[in-house]
PDB file of C-alpha atoms and ligand atoms in Angstrom:
ATOM      1  CA  MET A 666       8.734 122.967  84.480  1.00  0.00           C
ATOM      2  CA  ASP A 667      11.705 124.819  85.940  1.00  0.00           C
ATOM      3  CA  TYR A 668      14.864 123.032  86.972  1.00  0.00           C
ATOM      4  CA  LYS A 669      14.402 123.716  90.663  1.00  0.00           C
ATOM      5  CA  GLU A 670      11.110 121.844  90.546  1.00  0.00           C
ATOM      6  CA  LEU A 671      12.718 118.995  88.612  1.00  0.00           C
ATOM      7  CA  TYR A 672      15.444 118.787  91.263  1.00  0.00           C
ATOM      8  CA  ARG A 673      12.798 118.657  94.010  1.00  0.00           C
ATOM      9  CA  ILE A 674      11.220 115.660  92.277  1.00  0.00           C
ATOM     10  CA  ALA A 675      14.617 113.926  92.140  1.00  0.00           C
ATOM     11  CA  ASP A 676      15.218 114.723  95.793  1.00  0.00           C
ATOM     12  CA  LYS A 677      11.882 113.202  96.782  1.00  0.00           C
ATOM     13  CA  ALA A 678      12.439 110.145  94.577  1.00  0.00           C
ATOM     14  CA  LYS A 679      15.705 109.290  96.330  1.00  0.00           C
ATOM     15  CA  GLU A 680      13.712 108.080  99.347  1.00  0.00           C
ATOM     16  CA  ASN A 681      12.947 104.941  97.329  1.00  0.00           C
ATOM     17  CA  ALA A 682      16.606 104.135  96.669  1.00  0.00           C
ATOM     18  CA  TYR A 683      17.578 100.560  97.543  1.00  0.00           C
ATOM     19  CA  VAL A 684      20.987 101.082  99.125  1.00  0.00           C
ATOM     20  CA  PRO A 685      21.747  98.501 101.847  1.00  0.00           C
ATOM     21  CA  TYR A 686      25.468  98.514 100.972  1.00  0.00           C
ATOM     22  CA  SER A 687      26.503 102.122 100.365  1.00  0.00           C
ATOM     23  CA  HIS A 688      23.636 103.857 102.212  1.00  0.00           C
ATOM     24  CA  PHE A 689      24.086 106.544  99.537  1.00  0.00           C
ATOM     25  CA  GLN A 690      20.667 107.447  98.177  1.00  0.00           C
ATOM     26  CA  VAL A 691      20.425 108.914  94.699  1.00  0.00           C
ATOM     27  CA  GLY A 692      17.305 110.119  92.921  1.00  0.00           C
ATOM     28  CA  ALA A 693      16.980 111.275  89.338  1.00  0.00           C
ATOM     29  CA  ALA A 694      14.166 113.100  87.540  1.00  0.00           C
ATOM     30  CA  LEU A 695      14.241 112.957  83.745  1.00  0.00           C
ATOM     31  CA  LEU A 696      12.244 115.553  81.800  1.00  0.00           C
ATOM     32  CA  THR A 697      11.238 114.608  78.249  1.00  0.00           C
ATOM     33  CA  GLU A 698      10.845 117.059  75.385  1.00  0.00           C
ATOM     34  CA  GLY A 699       7.105 116.452  75.689  1.00  0.00           C
ATOM     35  CA  GLY A 700       7.059 117.522  79.338  1.00  0.00           C
ATOM     36  CA  ALA A 701       6.733 114.118  81.010  1.00  0.00           C
ATOM     37  CA  VAL A 702       8.907 113.294  84.036  1.00  0.00           C
ATOM     38  CA  TYR A 703      10.338 109.858  84.820  1.00  0.00           C
ATOM     39  CA  THR A 704      12.037 109.281  88.159  1.00  0.00           C
ATOM     40  CA  GLY A 705      14.751 106.785  89.010  1.00  0.00           C
ATOM     41  CA  VAL A 706      16.727 105.616  92.017  1.00  0.00           C
ATOM     42  CA  ASN A 707      19.851 103.569  92.513  1.00  0.00           C
ATOM     43  CA  VAL A 708      19.166  99.889  93.092  1.00  0.00           C
ATOM     44  CA  GLU A 709      22.074  98.036  94.644  1.00  0.00           C
ATOM     45  CA  ASN A 710      22.848  94.329  94.638  1.00  0.00           C
ATOM     46  CA  ALA A 711      24.839  91.914  96.801  1.00  0.00           C
ATOM     47  CA  SER A 712      26.872  91.319  93.648  1.00  0.00           C
ATOM     48  CA  TYR A 713      27.992  94.944  93.643  1.00  0.00           C
ATOM     49  CA  GLY A 714      28.597  95.196  89.909  1.00  0.00           C
ATOM     50  CA  ALA A 715      24.929  94.464  89.273  1.00  0.00           C
ATOM     51  CA  THR A 716      23.970  97.791  90.841  1.00  0.00           C
ATOM     52  CA  ILE A 717      22.156 100.283  88.619  1.00  0.00           C
ATOM     53  CA  CYS A 718      22.432 104.029  89.127  1.00  0.00           C
ATOM     54  CA  ALA A 719      19.464 106.368  89.511  1.00  0.00           C
ATOM     55  CA  GLU A 720      20.107 108.040  86.154  1.00  0.00           C
ATOM     56  CA  ARG A 721      20.019 104.817  84.180  1.00  0.00           C
ATOM     57  CA  THR A 722      16.932 103.643  86.057  1.00  0.00           C
ATOM     58  CA  ALA A 723      15.107 106.811  84.972  1.00  0.00           C
ATOM     59  CA  PHE A 724      16.243 106.410  81.366  1.00  0.00           C
ATOM     60  CA  VAL A 725      15.305 102.738  81.216  1.00  0.00           C
ATOM     61  CA  LYS A 726      11.854 103.508  82.565  1.00  0.00           C
ATOM     62  CA  ALA A 727      11.326 106.267  79.998  1.00  0.00           C
ATOM     63  CA  ILE A 728      12.744 104.386  77.038  1.00  0.00           C
ATOM     64  CA  SER A 729      10.610 101.366  77.936  1.00  0.00           C
ATOM     65  CA  GLU A 730       7.562 103.590  77.644  1.00  0.00           C
ATOM     66  CA  GLY A 731       8.567 104.695  74.162  1.00  0.00           C
ATOM     67  CA  GLU A 732      10.212 108.007  75.017  1.00  0.00           C
ATOM     68  CA  ARG A 733      13.204 108.998  72.894  1.00  0.00           C
ATOM     69  CA  ASN A 734      13.615 112.767  73.253  1.00  0.00           C
ATOM     70  CA  PHE A 735      14.973 114.192  76.478  1.00  0.00           C
ATOM     71  CA  HIS A 736      15.421 117.725  77.693  1.00  0.00           C
ATOM     72  CA  ALA A 737      16.943 117.626  81.188  1.00  0.00           C
ATOM     73  CA  ILE A 738      17.848 115.344  84.066  1.00  0.00           C
ATOM     74  CA  ALA A 739      18.150 116.429  87.702  1.00  0.00           C
ATOM     75  CA  ILE A 740      20.147 114.380  90.191  1.00  0.00           C
ATOM     76  CA  ALA A 741      19.895 114.571  93.992  1.00  0.00           C
ATOM     77  CA  SER A 742      21.696 112.516  96.604  1.00  0.00           C
ATOM     78  CA  SER A 743      21.855 112.002 100.344  1.00  0.00           C
ATOM     79  CA  GLY A 744      25.549 112.988 100.333  1.00  0.00           C
ATOM     80  CA  GLY A 745      25.918 116.320  98.587  1.00  0.00           C
ATOM     81  CA  GLU A 746      26.278 117.046  94.893  1.00  0.00           C
ATOM     82  CA  ALA A 747      26.378 113.867  92.815  1.00  0.00           C
ATOM     83  CA  LEU A 748      27.615 113.971  89.255  1.00  0.00           C
ATOM     84  CA  PRO A 749      26.760 111.088  86.930  1.00  0.00           C
ATOM     85  CA  CYS A 750      29.277 108.264  86.731  1.00  0.00           C
ATOM     86  CA  GLY A 751      31.088 107.430  83.513  1.00  0.00           C
ATOM     87  CA  ILE A 752      28.774 104.581  82.577  1.00  0.00           C
ATOM     88  CA  CYS A 753      25.719 106.819  82.992  1.00  0.00           C
ATOM     89  CA  ARG A 754      27.331 109.574  80.916  1.00  0.00           C
ATOM     90  CA  GLN A 755      27.864 107.167  78.050  1.00  0.00           C
ATOM     91  CA  PHE A 756      24.400 105.651  78.503  1.00  0.00           C
ATOM     92  CA  MET A 757      22.738 109.067  78.258  1.00  0.00           C
ATOM     93  CA  TYR A 758      24.977 110.159  75.376  1.00  0.00           C
ATOM     94  CA  GLU A 759      23.374 107.495  73.200  1.00  0.00           C
ATOM     95  CA  PHE A 760      20.083 109.395  73.273  1.00  0.00           C
ATOM     96  CA  CYS A 761      20.821 113.024  74.030  1.00  0.00           C
ATOM     97  CA  PRO A 762      24.370 114.433  73.979  1.00  0.00           C
ATOM     98  CA  GLN A 763      23.000 117.912  74.659  1.00  0.00           C
ATOM     99  CA  ILE A 764      20.681 117.097  77.570  1.00  0.00           C
ATOM    100  CA  ASP A 765      20.938 119.531  80.484  1.00  0.00           C
ATOM    101  CA  VAL A 766      22.351 117.819  83.582  1.00  0.00           C
ATOM    102  CA  ILE A 767      21.262 119.523  86.802  1.00  0.00           C
ATOM    103  CA  THR A 768      23.227 118.799  89.963  1.00  0.00           C
ATOM    104  CA  GLY A 769      23.785 120.399  93.334  1.00  0.00           C
ATOM    105  CA  LYS A 770      23.845 119.754  97.036  1.00  0.00           C
ATOM    106  CA  ASP A 771      20.476 121.462  97.435  1.00  0.00           C
ATOM    107  CA  GLU A 772      17.893 123.310  95.360  1.00  0.00           C
ATOM    108  CA  ASN A 773      19.566 126.667  96.012  1.00  0.00           C
ATOM    109  CA  SER A 774      22.944 125.687  94.602  1.00  0.00           C
ATOM    110  CA  LEU A 775      22.130 124.031  91.314  1.00  0.00           C
ATOM    111  CA  ARG A 776      24.475 123.734  88.381  1.00  0.00           C
ATOM    112  CA  THR A 777      23.312 123.049  84.849  1.00  0.00           C
ATOM    113  CA  GLN A 778      25.704 121.642  82.269  1.00  0.00           C
ATOM    114  CA  PRO A 779      25.123 120.012  78.912  1.00  0.00           C
ATOM    115  CA  LEU A 780      26.051 116.349  78.890  1.00  0.00           C
ATOM    116  CA  SER A 781      28.544 117.129  76.121  1.00  0.00           C
ATOM    117  CA  ALA A 782      30.553 119.142  78.670  1.00  0.00           C
ATOM    118  CA  LEU A 783      30.640 116.167  81.055  1.00  0.00           C
ATOM    119  CA  LEU A 784      31.491 113.709  78.282  1.00  0.00           C
ATOM    120  CA  PRO A 785      33.387 115.426  75.490  1.00  0.00           C
ATOM    121  CA  GLU A 786      33.663 113.371  72.338  1.00  0.00           C
ATOM    122  CA  GLY A 787      31.509 110.522  73.651  1.00  0.00           C
ATOM    123  CA  PHE A 788      31.148 107.374  71.599  1.00  0.00           C
ATOM    124  CA  ARG A 789      28.387 106.938  69.042  1.00  0.00           C
ATOM    125  CA  LEU A 790      28.166 104.081  66.614  1.00  0.00           C
ATOM    126  CA  GLU A 791      27.442 105.280  63.107  1.00  0.00           C
ATOM    127  CA  THR A 792      25.085 102.669  61.732  1.00  0.00           C
ATOM    128  CA  GLU A 793      24.485 104.156  58.287  1.00  0.00           C
TER     129      GLU A 793
HETATM  130  N1  THU B2073      25.197 106.290  92.087  1.00  0.00           N
HETATM  131  C1  THU B2073      24.119 106.731  91.380  1.00  0.00           C
HETATM  132  O1  THU B2073      23.015 106.182  91.474  1.00  0.00           O
HETATM  133  N2  THU B2073      24.297 107.811  90.577  1.00  0.00           N
HETATM  134  C2  THU B2073      25.429 108.567  90.537  1.00  0.00           C
HETATM  135  O2  THU B2073      25.450 109.578  89.862  1.00  0.00           O
HETATM  136  C3  THU B2073      26.615 108.145  91.285  1.00  0.00           C
HETATM  137  C4  THU B2073      26.520 106.835  91.970  1.00  0.00           C
HETATM  138  C5  THU B2073      24.992 105.189  93.042  1.00  0.00           C
HETATM  139  C6  THU B2073      25.581 103.862  92.721  1.00  0.00           C
HETATM  140  C7  THU B2073      25.685 103.227  94.096  1.00  0.00           C
HETATM  141  O3  THU B2073      24.441 102.661  94.444  1.00  0.00           O
HETATM  142  C8  THU B2073      25.926 104.397  95.022  1.00  0.00           C
HETATM  143  O4  THU B2073      25.561 105.558  94.285  1.00  0.00           O
HETATM  144  C9  THU B2073      27.349 104.536  95.510  1.00  0.00           C
HETATM  145  O5  THU B2073      28.234 104.457  94.466  1.00  0.00           O
END
């Protein structure tokens, strides 16, 4: 699947965002190494800190289904180019520091960057 198509899936997914507070819809489409796609949206909460971003929603869905290897994530929003927040960068870094992150205000102005460029020297716990 090409990245433009992945972005289109993210853009469509954002319609399901639950955003009564910010009215800022975000959709994510996460492509696994095996070619599966998991979508995610931001889900807000009256206790604002309980909000989850679209990127983490997509990852949690995929990880819950047993996925561990990720190739790319596209992010679309209702308000122009949206780059992943710091928490999402660290969350994704756990699984795939080199994942391609695709962003842009529309499908004709996409940028692709490895997560390692967005989060240099991210934290990993060495367990062995
Ligand atoms: N948000 C995301 O879902 N992903 C991002 O990359 C940036 C921010 C959400 C969180 C909140 O629901 C809304 O956008 C405004 O911050």
